[in-house]
Amino acid sequence: MEPFIRKAPHFSLCGLNCCLCPRFNTEGKSKCPGCGGVDFAEQHPTCAVATCNRKHDGVEYCFLCGQYPCAKYETESACDSFISYRSVKENFKEAKADLAQFKKTLARRFWILQTLLSRFNDGKSKGIYCLISNDMPIEDLELVVELAEKLPQEMDIKEKAKLIKKEIEKIEIKLGVEYKLRNAKT
């Protein structure tokens, strides 16, 4: 069987923003190459969406399939794995309306995440930074990174991360949301 390879592994076939996932942004054996990236088959040998894609014209994204929305997308996933599934339908809606603009916004989200991880990660913040980069409205995400970049360089990284998390909490209150992954038990 041909390996599953895609030109743009940052935005998955099934609507996930792979480049905003903790596994995409890690080093070592658990690093994921993104959807259809180098060594994808070794990381995800039984991806049901990739298998389905082969049966349905090999479209670039599921929303381009003549069968979309199929049963997979009729109900929202009740749980998340390493990345939030909450934004999949909205991702597809935005990508379908203007794929170039969606990819531009995703690239900006990825840049913000890379900034947060490289300059403000206290060793415990990767999960929340990935989650907000994926789920937070881009305008609020921009505010978080603006605040982070204004913090004094001499400030301790742990103190910076604490202040960034307080800003995230303010945005959660304003939006009436809680940024955390869902699992089947909660």
PDB file of C-alpha atoms in Angstrom:
ATOM      1  CA  MET A   1       0.000   0.000   0.000  1.00  0.00           C
ATOM      2  CA  GLU A   2       1.209   3.512  -0.839  1.00  0.00           C
ATOM      3  CA  PRO A   3       2.325   5.572   2.158  1.00  0.00           C
ATOM      4  CA  PHE A   4      -0.069   8.316   3.193  1.00  0.00           C
ATOM      5  CA  ILE A   5       1.720  11.561   2.337  1.00  0.00           C
ATOM      6  CA  ARG A   6       0.283  15.076   2.183  1.00  0.00           C
ATOM      7  CA  LYS A   7       1.793  18.384   1.083  1.00  0.00           C
ATOM      8  CA  ALA A   8       0.538  20.324   4.113  1.00  0.00           C
ATOM      9  CA  PRO A   9       0.724  18.255   7.329  1.00  0.00           C
ATOM     10  CA  HIS A  10       0.009  21.280   9.586  1.00  0.00           C
ATOM     11  CA  PHE A  11      -3.767  21.135   8.931  1.00  0.00           C
ATOM     12  CA  SER A  12      -5.037  17.582   8.953  1.00  0.00           C
ATOM     13  CA  LEU A  13      -7.296  15.760   6.588  1.00  0.00           C
ATOM     14  CA  CYS A  14      -9.858  15.465   9.411  1.00  0.00           C
ATOM     15  CA  GLY A  15      -9.724  19.128  10.465  1.00  0.00           C
ATOM     16  CA  LEU A  16      -7.243  19.097  13.344  1.00  0.00           C
ATOM     17  CA  ASN A  17      -4.571  21.765  13.542  1.00  0.00           C
ATOM     18  CA  CYS A  18      -1.664  19.330  13.802  1.00  0.00           C
ATOM     19  CA  CYS A  19       0.948  22.062  14.144  1.00  0.00           C
ATOM     20  CA  LEU A  20      -0.707  23.181  17.403  1.00  0.00           C
ATOM     21  CA  CYS A  21      -0.523  19.746  19.040  1.00  0.00           C
ATOM     22  CA  PRO A  22       1.964  19.025  21.847  1.00  0.00           C
ATOM     23  CA  ARG A  23       3.151  15.906  20.021  1.00  0.00           C
ATOM     24  CA  PHE A  24       3.958  17.942  16.907  1.00  0.00           C
ATOM     25  CA  ASN A  25       5.901  20.391  19.094  1.00  0.00           C
ATOM     26  CA  THR A  26       8.093  17.925  20.924  1.00  0.00           C
ATOM     27  CA  GLU A  27      11.364  16.129  20.300  1.00  0.00           C
ATOM     28  CA  GLY A  28      12.089  12.438  20.530  1.00  0.00           C
ATOM     29  CA  LYS A  29      10.205   9.282  19.637  1.00  0.00           C
ATOM     30  CA  SER A  30       6.742  10.615  20.438  1.00  0.00           C
ATOM     31  CA  LYS A  31       7.056  13.505  17.934  1.00  0.00           C
ATOM     32  CA  CYS A  32       4.229  13.437  15.409  1.00  0.00           C
ATOM     33  CA  PRO A  33       4.996  14.685  11.892  1.00  0.00           C
ATOM     34  CA  GLY A  34       1.483  15.992  11.346  1.00  0.00           C
ATOM     35  CA  CYS A  35      -1.157  14.541   9.045  1.00  0.00           C
ATOM     36  CA  GLY A  36       0.592  12.797   6.179  1.00  0.00           C
ATOM     37  CA  GLY A  37       3.999  14.137   7.190  1.00  0.00           C
ATOM     38  CA  VAL A  38       7.271  12.216   7.066  1.00  0.00           C
ATOM     39  CA  ASP A  39       6.902   8.897   8.949  1.00  0.00           C
ATOM     40  CA  PHE A  40       3.166   9.469   9.523  1.00  0.00           C
ATOM     41  CA  ALA A  41       2.416   5.770   8.844  1.00  0.00           C
ATOM     42  CA  GLU A  42       4.844   4.711  11.570  1.00  0.00           C
ATOM     43  CA  GLN A  43       3.192   7.036  14.103  1.00  0.00           C
ATOM     44  CA  HIS A  44      -0.412   6.341  13.014  1.00  0.00           C
ATOM     45  CA  PRO A  45      -0.508   3.010  11.143  1.00  0.00           C
ATOM     46  CA  THR A  46      -4.281   2.604  11.501  1.00  0.00           C
ATOM     47  CA  CYS A  47      -5.608   6.101  10.852  1.00  0.00           C
ATOM     48  CA  ALA A  48      -9.237   5.480   9.894  1.00  0.00           C
ATOM     49  CA  VAL A  49      -9.545   8.879   8.221  1.00  0.00           C
ATOM     50  CA  ALA A  50      -6.546   8.224   5.958  1.00  0.00           C
ATOM     51  CA  THR A  51      -8.021   4.823   5.065  1.00  0.00           C
ATOM     52  CA  CYS A  52     -11.390   6.422   4.283  1.00  0.00           C
ATOM     53  CA  ASN A  53      -9.646   9.118   2.254  1.00  0.00           C
ATOM     54  CA  ARG A  54      -8.130   6.511  -0.047  1.00  0.00           C
ATOM     55  CA  LYS A  55     -11.626   5.201  -0.732  1.00  0.00           C
ATOM     56  CA  HIS A  56     -13.034   8.673  -1.463  1.00  0.00           C
ATOM     57  CA  ASP A  57     -10.913  10.210  -4.200  1.00  0.00           C
ATOM     58  CA  GLY A  58      -7.977  11.150  -1.951  1.00  0.00           C
ATOM     59  CA  VAL A  59      -9.234  14.691  -1.371  1.00  0.00           C
ATOM     60  CA  GLU A  60      -6.938  17.113   0.441  1.00  0.00           C
ATOM     61  CA  TYR A  61      -9.428  17.668   3.303  1.00  0.00           C
ATOM     62  CA  CYS A  62     -12.541  15.782   4.358  1.00  0.00           C
ATOM     63  CA  PHE A  63     -14.724  18.846   3.788  1.00  0.00           C
ATOM     64  CA  LEU A  64     -13.923  18.521   0.059  1.00  0.00           C
ATOM     65  CA  CYS A  65     -15.308  14.961  -0.084  1.00  0.00           C
ATOM     66  CA  GLY A  66     -18.680  14.428  -1.754  1.00  0.00           C
ATOM     67  CA  GLN A  67     -19.737  12.429   1.327  1.00  0.00           C
ATOM     68  CA  TYR A  68     -19.007  15.276   3.778  1.00  0.00           C
ATOM     69  CA  PRO A  69     -20.411  15.626   6.348  1.00  0.00           C
ATOM     70  CA  CYS A  70     -20.401  11.895   6.991  1.00  0.00           C
ATOM     71  CA  ALA A  71     -21.167  10.058  10.239  1.00  0.00           C
ATOM     72  CA  LYS A  72     -17.719  10.961  11.626  1.00  0.00           C
ATOM     73  CA  TYR A  73     -18.698  14.632  11.658  1.00  0.00           C
ATOM     74  CA  GLU A  74     -22.381  14.392  12.610  1.00  0.00           C
ATOM     75  CA  THR A  75     -21.651  14.648  16.323  1.00  0.00           C
ATOM     76  CA  GLU A  76     -18.831  16.414  18.067  1.00  0.00           C
ATOM     77  CA  SER A  77     -16.282  14.237  19.815  1.00  0.00           C
ATOM     78  CA  ALA A  78     -16.927  14.137  23.562  1.00  0.00           C
ATOM     79  CA  CYS A  79     -13.236  13.790  24.353  1.00  0.00           C
ATOM     80  CA  ASP A  80      -9.874  15.005  23.139  1.00  0.00           C
ATOM     81  CA  SER A  81      -6.513  13.287  22.844  1.00  0.00           C
ATOM     82  CA  PHE A  82      -3.432  15.512  22.592  1.00  0.00           C
ATOM     83  CA  ILE A  83      -5.282  18.298  20.826  1.00  0.00           C
ATOM     84  CA  SER A  84      -8.753  19.758  21.166  1.00  0.00           C
ATOM     85  CA  TYR A  85     -11.357  18.488  18.713  1.00  0.00           C
ATOM     86  CA  ARG A  86     -13.746  21.358  19.556  1.00  0.00           C
ATOM     87  CA  SER A  87     -12.663  23.495  16.631  1.00  0.00           C
ATOM     88  CA  VAL A  88     -12.822  20.890  13.830  1.00  0.00           C
ATOM     89  CA  LYS A  89     -16.187  21.930  12.380  1.00  0.00           C
ATOM     90  CA  GLU A  90     -15.302  25.612  12.633  1.00  0.00           C
ATOM     91  CA  ASN A  91     -11.904  24.911  11.023  1.00  0.00           C
ATOM     92  CA  PHE A  92     -13.636  23.230   8.102  1.00  0.00           C
ATOM     93  CA  LYS A  93     -16.184  26.045   7.795  1.00  0.00           C
ATOM     94  CA  GLU A  94     -13.433  28.677   7.688  1.00  0.00           C
ATOM     95  CA  ALA A  95     -11.219  26.607   5.361  1.00  0.00           C
ATOM     96  CA  LYS A  96     -14.101  25.958   2.985  1.00  0.00           C
ATOM     97  CA  ALA A  97     -14.922  29.683   2.845  1.00  0.00           C
ATOM     98  CA  ASP A  98     -11.314  30.767   2.213  1.00  0.00           C
ATOM     99  CA  LEU A  99      -8.600  28.107   2.454  1.00  0.00           C
ATOM    100  CA  ALA A 100      -5.754  30.552   1.847  1.00  0.00           C
ATOM    101  CA  GLN A 101      -6.925  32.828   4.667  1.00  0.00           C
ATOM    102  CA  PHE A 102      -7.461  29.861   6.988  1.00  0.00           C
ATOM    103  CA  LYS A 103      -3.900  28.662   6.342  1.00  0.00           C
ATOM    104  CA  LYS A 104      -2.593  32.180   6.945  1.00  0.00           C
ATOM    105  CA  THR A 105      -4.395  32.359  10.294  1.00  0.00           C
ATOM    106  CA  LEU A 106      -3.162  28.866  11.201  1.00  0.00           C
ATOM    107  CA  ALA A 107       0.401  29.946  10.386  1.00  0.00           C
ATOM    108  CA  ARG A 108      -0.074  32.932  12.719  1.00  0.00           C
ATOM    109  CA  ARG A 109      -1.400  30.657  15.473  1.00  0.00           C
ATOM    110  CA  PHE A 110       1.618  28.385  14.966  1.00  0.00           C
ATOM    111  CA  TRP A 111       3.989  31.349  15.177  1.00  0.00           C
ATOM    112  CA  ILE A 112       2.331  32.473  18.427  1.00  0.00           C
ATOM    113  CA  LEU A 113       2.638  28.961  19.843  1.00  0.00           C
ATOM    114  CA  GLN A 114       6.311  28.775  18.851  1.00  0.00           C
ATOM    115  CA  THR A 115       6.883  32.149  20.548  1.00  0.00           C
ATOM    116  CA  LEU A 116       5.167  31.024  23.743  1.00  0.00           C
ATOM    117  CA  LEU A 117       7.027  27.712  23.803  1.00  0.00           C
ATOM    118  CA  SER A 118      10.461  29.117  23.010  1.00  0.00           C
ATOM    119  CA  ARG A 119      10.351  32.150  25.308  1.00  0.00           C
ATOM    120  CA  PHE A 120       7.757  31.573  28.026  1.00  0.00           C
ATOM    121  CA  ASN A 121       7.619  27.831  28.761  1.00  0.00           C
ATOM    122  CA  ASP A 122       8.393  27.032  32.372  1.00  0.00           C
ATOM    123  CA  GLY A 123       8.441  23.296  31.654  1.00  0.00           C
ATOM    124  CA  LYS A 124       4.775  22.927  32.611  1.00  0.00           C
ATOM    125  CA  SER A 125       3.013  25.220  30.155  1.00  0.00           C
ATOM    126  CA  LYS A 126       3.206  23.416  26.813  1.00  0.00           C
ATOM    127  CA  GLY A 127      -0.256  21.878  27.162  1.00  0.00           C
ATOM    128  CA  ILE A 128      -2.052  25.137  27.913  1.00  0.00           C
ATOM    129  CA  TYR A 129      -0.094  27.037  25.254  1.00  0.00           C
ATOM    130  CA  CYS A 130      -1.008  24.423  22.638  1.00  0.00           C
ATOM    131  CA  LEU A 131      -4.636  24.437  23.739  1.00  0.00           C
ATOM    132  CA  ILE A 132      -5.104  28.206  23.636  1.00  0.00           C
ATOM    133  CA  SER A 133      -3.254  28.412  20.313  1.00  0.00           C
ATOM    134  CA  ASN A 134      -5.831  25.987  18.928  1.00  0.00           C
ATOM    135  CA  ASP A 135      -9.058  27.094  20.624  1.00  0.00           C
ATOM    136  CA  MET A 136      -8.763  30.726  21.707  1.00  0.00           C
ATOM    137  CA  PRO A 137     -10.126  33.372  19.329  1.00  0.00           C
ATOM    138  CA  ILE A 138      -7.169  34.769  17.382  1.00  0.00           C
ATOM    139  CA  GLU A 139      -7.754  38.312  18.667  1.00  0.00           C
ATOM    140  CA  ASP A 140      -7.450  37.146  22.285  1.00  0.00           C
ATOM    141  CA  LEU A 141      -4.477  34.937  21.436  1.00  0.00           C
ATOM    142  CA  GLU A 142      -2.764  37.982  19.930  1.00  0.00           C
ATOM    143  CA  LEU A 143      -3.374  39.850  23.213  1.00  0.00           C
ATOM    144  CA  VAL A 144      -1.776  37.024  25.205  1.00  0.00           C
ATOM    145  CA  VAL A 145       1.399  37.060  23.121  1.00  0.00           C
ATOM    146  CA  GLU A 146       1.518  40.879  23.183  1.00  0.00           C
ATOM    147  CA  LEU A 147       1.361  40.809  26.983  1.00  0.00           C
ATOM    148  CA  ALA A 148       4.007  38.082  27.118  1.00  0.00           C
ATOM    149  CA  GLU A 149       6.379  40.013  24.877  1.00  0.00           C
ATOM    150  CA  LYS A 150       6.065  43.109  27.119  1.00  0.00           C
ATOM    151  CA  LEU A 151       7.248  41.221  30.199  1.00  0.00           C
ATOM    152  CA  PRO A 152      10.715  42.306  31.381  1.00  0.00           C
ATOM    153  CA  GLN A 153      13.481  40.109  29.960  1.00  0.00           C
ATOM    154  CA  GLU A 154      15.140  39.822  33.371  1.00  0.00           C
ATOM    155  CA  MET A 155      11.953  38.362  34.896  1.00  0.00           C
ATOM    156  CA  ASP A 156      12.159  34.687  35.875  1.00  0.00           C
ATOM    157  CA  ILE A 157      10.590  32.298  33.314  1.00  0.00           C
ATOM    158  CA  LYS A 158       8.326  30.791  35.991  1.00  0.00           C
ATOM    159  CA  GLU A 159       7.020  34.222  36.921  1.00  0.00           C
ATOM    160  CA  LYS A 160       6.414  35.027  33.243  1.00  0.00           C
ATOM    161  CA  ALA A 161       4.479  31.779  32.757  1.00  0.00           C
ATOM    162  CA  LYS A 162       2.424  32.515  35.880  1.00  0.00           C
ATOM    163  CA  LEU A 163       1.464  35.983  34.573  1.00  0.00           C
ATOM    164  CA  ILE A 164       0.570  34.553  31.157  1.00  0.00           C
ATOM    165  CA  LYS A 165      -1.660  31.944  32.809  1.00  0.00           C
ATOM    166  CA  LYS A 166      -3.397  34.703  34.794  1.00  0.00           C
ATOM    167  CA  GLU A 167      -4.100  36.514  31.514  1.00  0.00           C
ATOM    168  CA  ILE A 168      -5.489  33.267  30.065  1.00  0.00           C
ATOM    169  CA  GLU A 169      -7.756  32.942  33.116  1.00  0.00           C
ATOM    170  CA  LYS A 170      -9.070  36.498  32.551  1.00  0.00           C
ATOM    171  CA  ILE A 171      -9.899  35.615  28.953  1.00  0.00           C
ATOM    172  CA  GLU A 172     -11.608  32.400  30.080  1.00  0.00           C
ATOM    173  CA  ILE A 173     -13.829  34.428  32.401  1.00  0.00           C
ATOM    174  CA  LYS A 174     -14.570  37.014  29.692  1.00  0.00           C
ATOM    175  CA  LEU A 175     -15.501  34.298  27.165  1.00  0.00           C
ATOM    176  CA  GLY A 176     -17.188  31.951  29.650  1.00  0.00           C
ATOM    177  CA  VAL A 177     -14.957  29.035  28.680  1.00  0.00           C
ATOM    178  CA  GLU A 178     -12.360  26.812  30.296  1.00  0.00           C
ATOM    179  CA  TYR A 179      -9.284  25.853  28.338  1.00  0.00           C
ATOM    180  CA  LYS A 180      -8.600  22.218  29.122  1.00  0.00           C
ATOM    181  CA  LEU A 181      -8.715  18.957  27.223  1.00  0.00           C
ATOM    182  CA  ARG A 182     -11.803  16.814  27.692  1.00  0.00           C
ATOM    183  CA  ASN A 183     -11.617  13.118  28.422  1.00  0.00           C
ATOM    184  CA  ALA A 184     -14.298  10.464  28.462  1.00  0.00           C
ATOM    185  CA  LYS A 185     -14.407  10.364  32.279  1.00  0.00           C
ATOM    186  CA  THR A 186     -15.295  14.056  32.808  1.00  0.00           C
TER     187      THR A 186
END
